[in-house]
């Protein structure tokens, strides 16, 4: 899975402008940076939003104008606009943050939760020396939410849709093992078992028996069932009613590393589960 690169903008000092002859206008240079235009009304509106956010029990327009240093007519005009757009709401003469502003806040919190999981997975990837996967069972589907790998330790190529082949890989088997029998059978009705390598479980009945025998907190091991030349392990994570998993993969010639690496990952997940629980829905 591709990892997004972050580009860092470089700031350059403005060049010294040469003096021009009186009465003439210096020609623009191609090297001159474009001028920056700041929209004053946007700046004032943002100041009002920040000010409202500081007042848990709301604040009247006069107080907000005073605290932001805005003229009262200007404050009234901006407050009415922000209410109209849903960023503020007005109740009994007091202004509060509206649904649109709260959605912005929730989006920021979601990004922070995702960043927590991504950073944690990268640390585990580097410490254990394996690709690390995070997946969930959500709305009846197996969803691989994040993969952390490196060129030296690449992730397994998704050559057959992970959602449709949950019976064949450790991630899917681990997630299905956390479901009740009705949910498992419902999933297999939508995505019937079909061999995709010579090592894949042969039918749904055999898979259900295997899932029933799995111990709740034991890593799920899979050898070449999804991809030839690859072995995988998945760690079950259950937070409330959410079925999730962290998994790893290795090439077949390193199969002896699989169980120790899975046990180390399970230990690390156990240590961080409290903080990861809030990030489980990235």
Protein backbone atom coordinates (compact mmCIF):
# COMPACT_ATOMS: atom_id res chain seq x y z
CA UNK A 1 0.00 0.00 0.00
CA UNK A 2 1.44 3.31 -0.97
CA UNK A 3 2.57 5.72 1.74
CA UNK A 4 1.84 9.37 1.21
CA UNK A 5 4.88 11.64 1.25
CA UNK A 6 4.79 14.97 3.03
CA UNK A 7 6.18 17.95 1.17
CA UNK A 8 7.84 20.69 3.15
CA UNK A 9 7.59 24.22 1.78
CA UNK A 10 10.76 26.31 1.92
CA UNK A 11 10.57 29.96 2.82
CA UNK A 12 12.81 32.35 0.90
CA UNK A 13 13.82 35.86 1.87
CA UNK A 14 12.40 38.60 -0.30
CA UNK A 15 15.05 39.99 -2.71
CA UNK A 16 16.18 43.58 -2.33
CA UNK A 17 14.37 45.67 -4.93
CA UNK A 18 16.55 48.00 -7.04
CA UNK A 19 15.80 51.72 -6.93
CA UNK A 20 13.75 52.93 -9.88
CA UNK A 21 14.06 56.17 -11.74
CA UNK A 22 11.41 58.68 -10.63
CA UNK A 23 8.37 58.54 -12.84
CA UNK A 24 9.04 55.00 -14.07
CA UNK A 25 7.57 51.70 -12.95
CA UNK A 26 10.05 48.88 -12.54
CA UNK A 27 9.22 45.87 -14.70
CA UNK A 28 8.27 42.77 -12.70
CA UNK A 29 10.94 40.12 -12.54
CA UNK A 30 10.19 36.46 -13.13
CA UNK A 31 12.14 35.72 -9.97
CA UNK A 32 9.91 37.93 -7.82
CA UNK A 33 7.65 35.91 -5.51
CA UNK A 34 3.90 36.45 -5.88
CA UNK A 35 2.40 38.89 -3.43
CA UNK A 36 0.36 37.40 -0.59
CA UNK A 37 -3.22 38.62 -0.25
CA UNK A 38 -4.80 38.26 3.17
CA UNK A 39 -8.59 38.42 3.36
CA UNK A 40 -9.39 40.59 6.37
CA UNK A 41 -12.99 39.41 6.71
CA UNK A 42 -11.83 35.80 6.90
CA UNK A 43 -9.30 36.70 9.59
CA UNK A 44 -11.96 38.50 11.61
CA UNK A 45 -14.40 35.60 11.25
CA UNK A 46 -11.77 33.14 12.46
CA UNK A 47 -11.07 35.34 15.49
CA UNK A 48 -14.77 35.27 16.32
CA UNK A 49 -14.91 31.48 16.01
CA UNK A 50 -11.90 31.09 18.30
CA UNK A 51 -13.46 33.50 20.79
CA UNK A 52 -16.80 31.65 20.81
CA UNK A 53 -14.96 28.35 21.33
CA UNK A 54 -13.49 29.77 24.56
CA UNK A 55 -16.97 30.34 26.01
CA UNK A 56 -18.48 26.97 26.90
CA UNK A 57 -21.77 28.56 27.98
CA UNK A 58 -22.00 31.00 25.08
CA UNK A 59 -21.37 34.73 24.81
CA UNK A 60 -23.35 37.73 23.49
CA UNK A 61 -22.31 39.71 20.44
CA UNK A 62 -21.16 42.74 22.43
CA UNK A 63 -18.79 40.64 24.54
CA UNK A 64 -17.41 38.87 21.47
CA UNK A 65 -16.87 42.19 19.69
CA UNK A 66 -15.05 43.60 22.70
CA UNK A 67 -12.82 40.55 23.18
CA UNK A 68 -11.87 40.36 19.50
CA UNK A 69 -11.41 44.12 19.09
CA UNK A 70 -14.02 44.33 16.33
CA UNK A 71 -16.51 47.11 15.80
CA UNK A 72 -19.95 45.97 16.92
CA UNK A 73 -21.60 46.33 13.47
CA UNK A 74 -18.78 44.27 11.92
CA UNK A 75 -19.12 41.62 14.62
CA UNK A 76 -22.90 41.45 14.10
CA UNK A 77 -22.48 41.04 10.34
CA UNK A 78 -19.90 38.25 10.68
CA UNK A 79 -21.83 36.48 13.44
CA UNK A 80 -24.99 36.42 11.32
CA UNK A 81 -23.00 34.98 8.39
CA UNK A 82 -21.41 32.29 10.58
CA UNK A 83 -24.81 31.33 11.98
CA UNK A 84 -26.25 31.13 8.46
CA UNK A 85 -23.42 28.81 7.38
CA UNK A 86 -23.80 26.59 10.45
CA UNK A 87 -20.48 27.41 12.07
CA UNK A 88 -22.25 29.14 14.95
CA UNK A 89 -25.71 28.86 16.50
CA UNK A 90 -27.59 31.50 18.47
CA UNK A 91 -29.73 30.77 21.51
CA UNK A 92 -31.35 33.48 23.64
CA UNK A 93 -28.89 36.10 22.43
CA UNK A 94 -25.81 33.93 23.07
CA UNK A 95 -23.55 32.43 20.42
CA UNK A 96 -22.23 28.84 20.52
CA UNK A 97 -20.22 26.71 18.10
CA UNK A 98 -22.49 25.16 15.45
CA UNK A 99 -22.56 21.75 13.83
CA UNK A 100 -20.24 22.75 10.97
CA UNK A 101 -17.53 23.86 13.41
CA UNK A 102 -17.98 20.68 15.45
CA UNK A 103 -17.56 18.58 12.32
CA UNK A 104 -14.26 20.33 11.68
CA UNK A 105 -13.18 19.47 15.21
CA UNK A 106 -14.20 15.84 14.89
CA UNK A 107 -12.30 15.56 11.60
CA UNK A 108 -9.18 16.88 13.31
CA UNK A 109 -9.61 14.40 16.15
CA UNK A 110 -10.03 11.57 13.66
CA UNK A 111 -6.82 12.56 11.88
CA UNK A 112 -5.01 12.63 15.21
CA UNK A 113 -6.29 9.14 16.08
CA UNK A 114 -5.19 7.82 12.71
CA UNK A 115 -1.78 9.44 13.13
CA UNK A 116 -1.41 7.69 16.49
CA UNK A 117 -2.04 4.28 14.92
CA UNK A 118 0.18 4.95 11.90
CA UNK A 119 3.10 6.12 14.06
CA UNK A 120 2.72 3.17 16.40
CA UNK A 121 2.65 0.69 13.54
CA UNK A 122 5.79 2.23 12.04
CA UNK A 123 7.62 1.77 15.34
CA UNK A 124 6.56 -1.87 15.56
CA UNK A 125 7.50 -2.43 11.91
CA UNK A 126 11.02 -1.13 12.52
CA UNK A 127 11.49 -2.84 15.89
CA UNK A 128 10.30 -6.29 14.74
CA UNK A 129 11.49 -6.01 11.14
CA UNK A 130 8.21 -7.07 9.49
CA UNK A 131 5.35 -5.40 7.62
CA UNK A 132 2.47 -4.58 9.97
CA UNK A 133 -1.20 -4.51 8.97
CA UNK A 134 -4.24 -3.09 10.76
CA UNK A 135 -7.71 -4.30 9.78
CA UNK A 136 -11.30 -4.16 11.06
CA UNK A 137 -14.58 -5.96 10.46
CA UNK A 138 -17.04 -3.17 9.81
CA UNK A 139 -20.54 -3.19 8.32
CA UNK A 140 -20.13 -6.80 7.30
CA UNK A 141 -16.86 -6.24 5.45
CA UNK A 142 -13.18 -6.96 6.06
CA UNK A 143 -11.35 -3.66 5.72
CA UNK A 144 -7.57 -3.28 5.75
CA UNK A 145 -7.27 0.19 7.25
CA UNK A 146 -3.51 0.70 7.22
CA UNK A 147 -0.31 -1.07 6.15
CA UNK A 148 3.18 -0.14 7.31
CA UNK A 149 6.01 -1.65 5.30
CA UNK A 150 9.41 -0.79 3.82
CA UNK A 151 11.17 -1.63 0.53
CA UNK A 152 13.27 -4.15 2.45
CA UNK A 153 10.21 -5.71 4.09
CA UNK A 154 7.36 -5.23 1.61
CA UNK A 155 3.73 -6.04 2.32
CA UNK A 156 1.90 -8.86 0.58
CA UNK A 157 0.50 -7.77 -2.77
CA UNK A 158 -3.30 -7.81 -2.78
CA UNK A 159 -3.67 -9.95 -5.87
CA UNK A 160 -7.13 -11.21 -4.81
CA UNK A 161 -9.59 -8.88 -3.05
CA UNK A 162 -9.00 -9.11 0.71
CA UNK A 163 -12.71 -8.61 1.37
CA UNK A 164 -13.72 -11.59 -0.76
CA UNK A 165 -10.94 -13.92 0.40
CA UNK A 166 -11.14 -13.56 4.17
CA UNK A 167 -11.17 -17.35 4.50
CA UNK A 168 -7.70 -17.53 2.93
CA UNK A 169 -5.62 -15.03 4.90
CA UNK A 170 -4.72 -14.60 8.56
CA UNK A 171 -6.37 -11.18 8.77
CA UNK A 172 -9.72 -12.49 7.59
CA UNK A 173 -9.60 -15.66 9.69
CA UNK A 174 -8.71 -13.63 12.78
CA UNK A 175 -11.60 -11.22 12.23
CA UNK A 176 -14.09 -13.99 11.47
CA UNK A 177 -13.02 -15.85 14.61
CA UNK A 178 -14.18 -12.87 16.68
CA UNK A 179 -17.71 -12.93 15.24
CA UNK A 180 -20.63 -15.01 16.47
CA UNK A 181 -21.73 -18.02 14.43
CA UNK A 182 -24.58 -16.20 12.69
CA UNK A 183 -22.30 -13.38 11.54
CA UNK A 184 -19.69 -15.87 10.31
CA UNK A 185 -22.22 -17.82 8.27
CA UNK A 186 -23.66 -14.59 6.90
CA UNK A 187 -20.20 -13.53 5.74
CA UNK A 188 -19.53 -16.89 4.08
CA UNK A 189 -22.91 -16.73 2.34
CA UNK A 190 -21.79 -13.46 0.74
CA UNK A 191 -18.22 -14.60 0.12
CA UNK A 192 -18.17 -18.41 -0.29
CA UNK A 193 -14.96 -20.31 0.41
CA UNK A 194 -12.98 -21.04 -2.72
CA UNK A 195 -9.39 -22.32 -2.92
CA UNK A 196 -6.99 -19.73 -4.30
CA UNK A 197 -3.77 -21.69 -3.63
CA UNK A 198 -3.16 -25.40 -3.04
CA UNK A 199 -2.99 -24.64 0.70
CA UNK A 200 -6.30 -22.75 1.08
CA UNK A 201 -9.03 -24.29 3.25
CA UNK A 202 -11.24 -26.33 0.92
CA UNK A 203 -14.79 -25.54 2.03
CA UNK A 204 -16.92 -23.47 4.39
CA UNK A 205 -17.60 -26.33 6.81
CA UNK A 206 -13.87 -26.92 7.31
CA UNK A 207 -13.31 -23.21 7.84
CA UNK A 208 -16.08 -22.93 10.44
CA UNK A 209 -14.61 -25.85 12.38
CA UNK A 210 -11.19 -24.21 12.29
CA UNK A 211 -12.61 -20.89 13.53
CA UNK A 212 -14.42 -22.62 16.39
CA UNK A 213 -11.16 -24.21 17.55
CA UNK A 214 -9.24 -20.94 17.64
CA UNK A 215 -8.40 -19.69 21.11
CA UNK A 216 -9.52 -16.19 21.85
CA UNK A 217 -6.13 -14.53 22.38
CA UNK A 218 -3.92 -16.86 20.33
CA UNK A 219 -2.28 -15.53 17.15
CA UNK A 220 -3.84 -16.86 13.95
CA UNK A 221 -1.19 -18.46 11.73
CA UNK A 222 -1.59 -18.90 7.96
CA UNK A 223 0.95 -20.47 5.63
CA UNK A 224 0.66 -19.88 1.87
CA UNK A 225 -3.15 -19.98 1.96
CA UNK A 226 -3.47 -16.55 0.34
CA UNK A 227 -0.16 -16.13 -1.49
CA UNK A 228 2.43 -18.74 -2.36
CA UNK A 229 5.77 -18.10 -0.72
CA UNK A 230 4.25 -16.08 2.15
CA UNK A 231 3.33 -16.81 5.76
CA UNK A 232 1.21 -14.54 7.95
CA UNK A 233 0.05 -14.13 11.53
CA UNK A 234 -2.75 -11.99 12.98
CA UNK A 235 -3.38 -10.83 16.55
CA UNK A 236 -7.03 -10.49 17.64
CA UNK A 237 -8.08 -7.14 19.10
CA UNK A 238 -11.58 -6.70 20.48
CA UNK A 239 -12.65 -3.33 21.86
CA UNK A 240 -16.33 -3.33 22.80
CA UNK A 241 -18.21 -4.76 19.83
CA UNK A 242 -15.50 -3.91 17.31
CA UNK A 243 -13.49 -6.80 15.83
CA UNK A 244 -10.01 -5.71 14.78
CA UNK A 245 -6.59 -7.19 14.22
CA UNK A 246 -2.92 -6.37 13.85
CA UNK A 247 -1.07 -8.72 11.52
CA UNK A 248 2.36 -9.40 10.07
CA UNK A 249 3.75 -11.27 7.07
CA UNK A 250 7.06 -12.86 6.12
CA UNK A 251 8.49 -14.69 3.11
CA UNK A 252 8.32 -18.47 3.39
CA UNK A 253 12.07 -18.88 3.86
CA UNK A 254 11.76 -16.83 7.10
CA UNK A 255 8.85 -18.88 8.44
CA UNK A 256 10.79 -19.72 11.61
CA UNK A 257 10.57 -16.01 12.57
CA UNK A 258 6.79 -15.84 12.25
CA UNK A 259 5.62 -17.06 15.66
CA UNK A 260 8.27 -15.18 17.71
CA UNK A 261 7.50 -11.99 15.73
CA UNK A 262 3.75 -12.48 16.27
CA UNK A 263 4.25 -13.01 19.99
CA UNK A 264 6.33 -9.85 20.22
CA UNK A 265 3.68 -7.91 18.34
CA UNK A 266 1.02 -9.28 20.68
CA UNK A 267 3.06 -8.11 23.65
CA UNK A 268 3.43 -4.64 22.16
CA UNK A 269 -0.29 -4.46 21.34
CA UNK A 270 -1.11 -5.45 24.92
CA UNK A 271 1.10 -2.67 26.27
CA UNK A 272 -0.50 -0.03 24.04
CA UNK A 273 -4.08 -1.28 23.85
CA UNK A 274 -5.38 1.34 26.29
CA UNK A 275 -4.19 4.22 24.14
CA UNK A 276 -5.02 2.46 20.87
CA UNK A 277 -8.59 1.74 21.96
CA UNK A 278 -9.54 5.37 21.31
CA UNK A 279 -7.98 5.11 17.84
CA UNK A 280 -9.59 1.83 16.84
CA UNK A 281 -12.02 3.41 14.37
CA UNK A 282 -9.55 5.20 12.06
